[in-house]
CSV table of C-alpha atoms in Angstrom, one decimal:
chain,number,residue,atom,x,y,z
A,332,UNK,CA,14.5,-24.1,-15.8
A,333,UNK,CA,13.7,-26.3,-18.8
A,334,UNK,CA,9.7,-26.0,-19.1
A,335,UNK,CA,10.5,-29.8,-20.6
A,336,UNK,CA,11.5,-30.9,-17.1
A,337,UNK,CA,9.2,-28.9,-15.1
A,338,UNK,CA,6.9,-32.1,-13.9
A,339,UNK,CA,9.9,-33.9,-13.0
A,340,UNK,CA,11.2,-30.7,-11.0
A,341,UNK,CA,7.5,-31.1,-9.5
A,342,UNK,CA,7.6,-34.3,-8.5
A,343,UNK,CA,11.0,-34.1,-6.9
A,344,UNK,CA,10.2,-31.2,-5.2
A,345,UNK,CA,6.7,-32.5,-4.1
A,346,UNK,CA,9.3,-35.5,-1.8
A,347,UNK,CA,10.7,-32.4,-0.1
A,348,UNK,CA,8.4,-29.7,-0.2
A,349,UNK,CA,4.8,-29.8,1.6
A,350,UNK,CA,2.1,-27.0,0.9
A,351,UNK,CA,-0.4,-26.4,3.6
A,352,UNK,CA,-2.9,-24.2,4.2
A,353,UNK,CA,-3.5,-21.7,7.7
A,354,UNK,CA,-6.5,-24.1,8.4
A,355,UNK,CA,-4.8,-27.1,8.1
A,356,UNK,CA,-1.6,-26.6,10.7
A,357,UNK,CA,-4.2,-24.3,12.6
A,358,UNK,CA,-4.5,-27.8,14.4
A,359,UNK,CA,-0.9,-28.0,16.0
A,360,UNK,CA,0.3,-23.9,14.9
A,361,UNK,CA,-1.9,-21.7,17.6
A,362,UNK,CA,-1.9,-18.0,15.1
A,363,UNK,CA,-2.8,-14.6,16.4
A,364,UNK,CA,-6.7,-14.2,15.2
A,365,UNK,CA,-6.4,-11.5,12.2
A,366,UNK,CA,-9.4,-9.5,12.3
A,367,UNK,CA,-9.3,-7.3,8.9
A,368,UNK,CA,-11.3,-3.9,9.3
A,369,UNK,CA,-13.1,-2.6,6.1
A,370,UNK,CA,-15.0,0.6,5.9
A,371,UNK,CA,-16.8,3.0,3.0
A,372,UNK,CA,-15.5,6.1,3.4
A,373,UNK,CA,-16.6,9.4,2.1
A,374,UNK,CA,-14.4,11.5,0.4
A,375,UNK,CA,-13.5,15.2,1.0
A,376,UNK,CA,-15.0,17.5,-1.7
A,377,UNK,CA,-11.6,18.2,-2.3
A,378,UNK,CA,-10.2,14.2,-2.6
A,379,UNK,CA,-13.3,13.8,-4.7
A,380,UNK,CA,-12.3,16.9,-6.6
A,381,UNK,CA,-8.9,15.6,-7.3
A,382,UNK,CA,-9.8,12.4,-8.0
A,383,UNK,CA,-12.4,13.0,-10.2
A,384,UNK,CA,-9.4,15.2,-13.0
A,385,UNK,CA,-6.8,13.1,-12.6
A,386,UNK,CA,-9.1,10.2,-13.4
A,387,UNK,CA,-11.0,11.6,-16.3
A,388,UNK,CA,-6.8,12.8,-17.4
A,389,UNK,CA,-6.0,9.0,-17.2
A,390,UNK,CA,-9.4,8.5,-19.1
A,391,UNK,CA,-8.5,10.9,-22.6
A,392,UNK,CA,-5.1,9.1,-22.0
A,393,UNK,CA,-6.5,5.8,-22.4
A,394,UNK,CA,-8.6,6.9,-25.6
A,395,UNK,CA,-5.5,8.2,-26.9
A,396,UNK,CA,-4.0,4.3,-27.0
A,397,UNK,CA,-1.5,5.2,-23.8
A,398,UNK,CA,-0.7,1.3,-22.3
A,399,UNK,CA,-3.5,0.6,-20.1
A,400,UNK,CA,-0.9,-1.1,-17.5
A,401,UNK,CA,0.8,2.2,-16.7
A,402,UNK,CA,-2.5,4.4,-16.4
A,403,UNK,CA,-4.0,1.3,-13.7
A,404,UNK,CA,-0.7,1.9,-11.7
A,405,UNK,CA,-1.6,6.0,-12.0
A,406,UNK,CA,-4.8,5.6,-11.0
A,407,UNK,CA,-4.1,3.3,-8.2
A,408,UNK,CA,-1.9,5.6,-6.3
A,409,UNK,CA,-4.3,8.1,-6.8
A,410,UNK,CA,-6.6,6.1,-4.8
A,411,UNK,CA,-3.8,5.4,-2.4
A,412,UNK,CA,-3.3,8.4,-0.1
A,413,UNK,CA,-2.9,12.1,-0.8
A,414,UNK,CA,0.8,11.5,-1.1
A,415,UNK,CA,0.9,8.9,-3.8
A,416,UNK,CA,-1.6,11.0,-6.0
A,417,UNK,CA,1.2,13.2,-5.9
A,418,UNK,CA,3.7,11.0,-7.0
A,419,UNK,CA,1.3,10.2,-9.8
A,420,UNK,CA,1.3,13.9,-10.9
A,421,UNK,CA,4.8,13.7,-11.1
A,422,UNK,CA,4.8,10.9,-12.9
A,423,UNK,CA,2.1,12.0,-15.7
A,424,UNK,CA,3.7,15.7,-15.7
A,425,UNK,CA,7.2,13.6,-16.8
A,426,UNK,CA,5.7,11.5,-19.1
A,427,UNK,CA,3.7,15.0,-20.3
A,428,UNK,CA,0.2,13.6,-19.5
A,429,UNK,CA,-0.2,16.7,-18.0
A,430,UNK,CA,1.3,20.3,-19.1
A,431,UNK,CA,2.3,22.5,-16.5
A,432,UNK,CA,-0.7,24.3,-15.8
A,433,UNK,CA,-2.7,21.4,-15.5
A,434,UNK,CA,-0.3,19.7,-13.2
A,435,UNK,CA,-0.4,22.9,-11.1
A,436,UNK,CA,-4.1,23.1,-10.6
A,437,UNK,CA,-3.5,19.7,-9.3
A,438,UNK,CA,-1.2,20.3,-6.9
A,439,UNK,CA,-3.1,23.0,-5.5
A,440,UNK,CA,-6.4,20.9,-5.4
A,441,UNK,CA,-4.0,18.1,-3.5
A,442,UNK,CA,-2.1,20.9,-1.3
A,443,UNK,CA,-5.5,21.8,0.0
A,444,UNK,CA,-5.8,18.4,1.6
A,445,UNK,CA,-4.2,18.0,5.0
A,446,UNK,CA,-4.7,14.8,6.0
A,447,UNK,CA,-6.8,11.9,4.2
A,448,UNK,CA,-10.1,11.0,5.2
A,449,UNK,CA,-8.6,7.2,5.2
A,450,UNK,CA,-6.1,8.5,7.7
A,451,UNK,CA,-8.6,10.5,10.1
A,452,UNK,CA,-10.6,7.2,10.2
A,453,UNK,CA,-7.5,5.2,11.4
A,454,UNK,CA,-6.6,7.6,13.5
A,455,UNK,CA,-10.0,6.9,15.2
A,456,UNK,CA,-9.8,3.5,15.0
A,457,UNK,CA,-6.0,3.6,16.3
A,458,UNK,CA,-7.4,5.8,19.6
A,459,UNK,CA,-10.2,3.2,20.0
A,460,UNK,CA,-8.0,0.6,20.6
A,461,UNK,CA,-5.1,2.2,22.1
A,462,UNK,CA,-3.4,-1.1,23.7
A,463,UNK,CA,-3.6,-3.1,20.7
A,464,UNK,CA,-1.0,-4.0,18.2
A,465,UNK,CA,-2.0,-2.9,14.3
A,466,UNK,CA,-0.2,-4.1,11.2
A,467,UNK,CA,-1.0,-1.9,8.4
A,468,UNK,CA,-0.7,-3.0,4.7
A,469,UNK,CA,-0.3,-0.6,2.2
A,470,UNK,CA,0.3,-0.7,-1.5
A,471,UNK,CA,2.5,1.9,-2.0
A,472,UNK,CA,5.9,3.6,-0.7
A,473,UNK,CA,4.7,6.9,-0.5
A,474,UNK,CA,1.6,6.0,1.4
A,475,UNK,CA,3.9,3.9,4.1
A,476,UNK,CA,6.0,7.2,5.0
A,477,UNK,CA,3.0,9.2,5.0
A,478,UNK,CA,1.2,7.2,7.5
A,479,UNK,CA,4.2,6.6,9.4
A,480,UNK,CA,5.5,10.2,9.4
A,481,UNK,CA,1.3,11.1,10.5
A,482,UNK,CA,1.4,8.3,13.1
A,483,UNK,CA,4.3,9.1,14.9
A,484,UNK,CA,3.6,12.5,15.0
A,485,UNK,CA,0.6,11.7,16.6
A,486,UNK,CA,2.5,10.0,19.4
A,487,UNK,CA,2.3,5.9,18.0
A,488,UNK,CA,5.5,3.8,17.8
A,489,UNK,CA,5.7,3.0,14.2
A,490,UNK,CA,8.3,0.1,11.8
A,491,UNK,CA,8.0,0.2,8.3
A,492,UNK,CA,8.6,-3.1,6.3
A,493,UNK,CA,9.1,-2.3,2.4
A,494,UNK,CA,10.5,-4.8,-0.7
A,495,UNK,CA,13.8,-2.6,-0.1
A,496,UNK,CA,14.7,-3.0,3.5
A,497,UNK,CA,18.1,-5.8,3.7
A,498,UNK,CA,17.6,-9.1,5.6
A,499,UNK,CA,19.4,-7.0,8.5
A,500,UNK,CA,16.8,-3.9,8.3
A,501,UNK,CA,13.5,-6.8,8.0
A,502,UNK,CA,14.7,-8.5,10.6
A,503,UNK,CA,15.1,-5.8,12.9
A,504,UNK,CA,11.9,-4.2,11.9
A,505,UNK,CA,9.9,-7.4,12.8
A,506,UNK,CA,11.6,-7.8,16.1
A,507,UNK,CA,10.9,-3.9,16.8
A,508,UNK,CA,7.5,-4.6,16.5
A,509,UNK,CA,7.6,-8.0,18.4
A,510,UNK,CA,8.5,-5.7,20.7
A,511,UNK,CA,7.3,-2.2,22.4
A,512,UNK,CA,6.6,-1.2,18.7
A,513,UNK,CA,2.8,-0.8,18.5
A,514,UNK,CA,2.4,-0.6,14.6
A,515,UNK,CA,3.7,-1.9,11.8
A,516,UNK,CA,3.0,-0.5,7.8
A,517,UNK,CA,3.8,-3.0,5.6
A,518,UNK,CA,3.6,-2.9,1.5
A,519,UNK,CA,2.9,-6.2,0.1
A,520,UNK,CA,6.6,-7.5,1.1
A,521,UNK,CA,5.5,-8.0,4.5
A,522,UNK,CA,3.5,-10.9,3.2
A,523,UNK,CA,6.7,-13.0,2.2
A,524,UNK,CA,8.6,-15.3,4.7
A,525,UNK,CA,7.9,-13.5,8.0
């Protein structure tokens, strides 16, 4: 679009289109209460251990004048899940942030880690409340099929939603969990138009 006819596009629009807020149509629109958990957890010695390298890695990087965009997105999934700091390692080992040794250390340091300490403290929360529903937002991919591969093995029903799943597949996942499906794990995608 024409930025020179964007506040005509606006006004048009505005005719047609009405923006409201949650607590506006909370008046006539009765919504499920969302009750958000947050909790300070305390890393493993061998999350701390892990995190500690890669970040002082992304750290030289930076000095070094590597774009400061890609070394955010690196040390986000490190803080992720023990699966998506792998996928990091992969990605600084290919982009030879990391030689070989170094990237093997790592791995060892993250093979060493069974299961997060974010995912024992769900899976607490998850047995306190047994007979509730629980959608789960995560950032990344690799942290959605971890938790859902963890959960299911630990006896939950799980749907994944994901920026890649086909109107058929979203669809289908939302009504799964509509349904008998006790938990959803949503990246951000689940946010848009369900």
């Amino acid at each position: 679009i024409d930025s020179f006819f964007k506040d005509e596009l606006q006004q048009i629009l505005s005719n047609i289109v009405i923006r409201t807020t949650r607590k506006q149509v909370k008046k006539y629109i009765e919504f499920t209460d969302r009750i958000p958990h947050s909790e300070i957890l305390k890393p493993t010695d061998n999350e701390r251990e892990l995190y500690d390298k890669i970040t002082k890695i992304i750290q030289e990087k930076y000095e070094e004048g590597i774009e400061i965009f890609y070394l955010m997105i690196i040390q986000r999934l490190v803080s992720s899940s023990n699966d998506a700091a792998k996928h990091a390692l992969k990605l600084m080992k290919k982009h030879e942030y990391v030689d070989q040794m170094e990237y093997d250390e790592l791995i060892e340091i993250s093979n060493r880690i069974k299961i997060d300490t974010k995912a024992i403290e769900l899976l607490k929360i998850l047995e306190q409340q047994k007979d509730e529903k629980f959608l789960i937002f995560v950032e990344w991919r690799s942290t959605l099929a971890y938790l859902a591969k963890l959960l299911t093995k630990n006896g939950y029903t799980v749907t994944q939603f994901y920026g890649d799943l086909n109107l058929f597949e979203r669809n289908e996942s939302v009504e799964r969990f509509r349904g008998e499906t006790q938990i959803m794990i949503s990246t951000s995608a689940g946010g848009y138009g369900q």
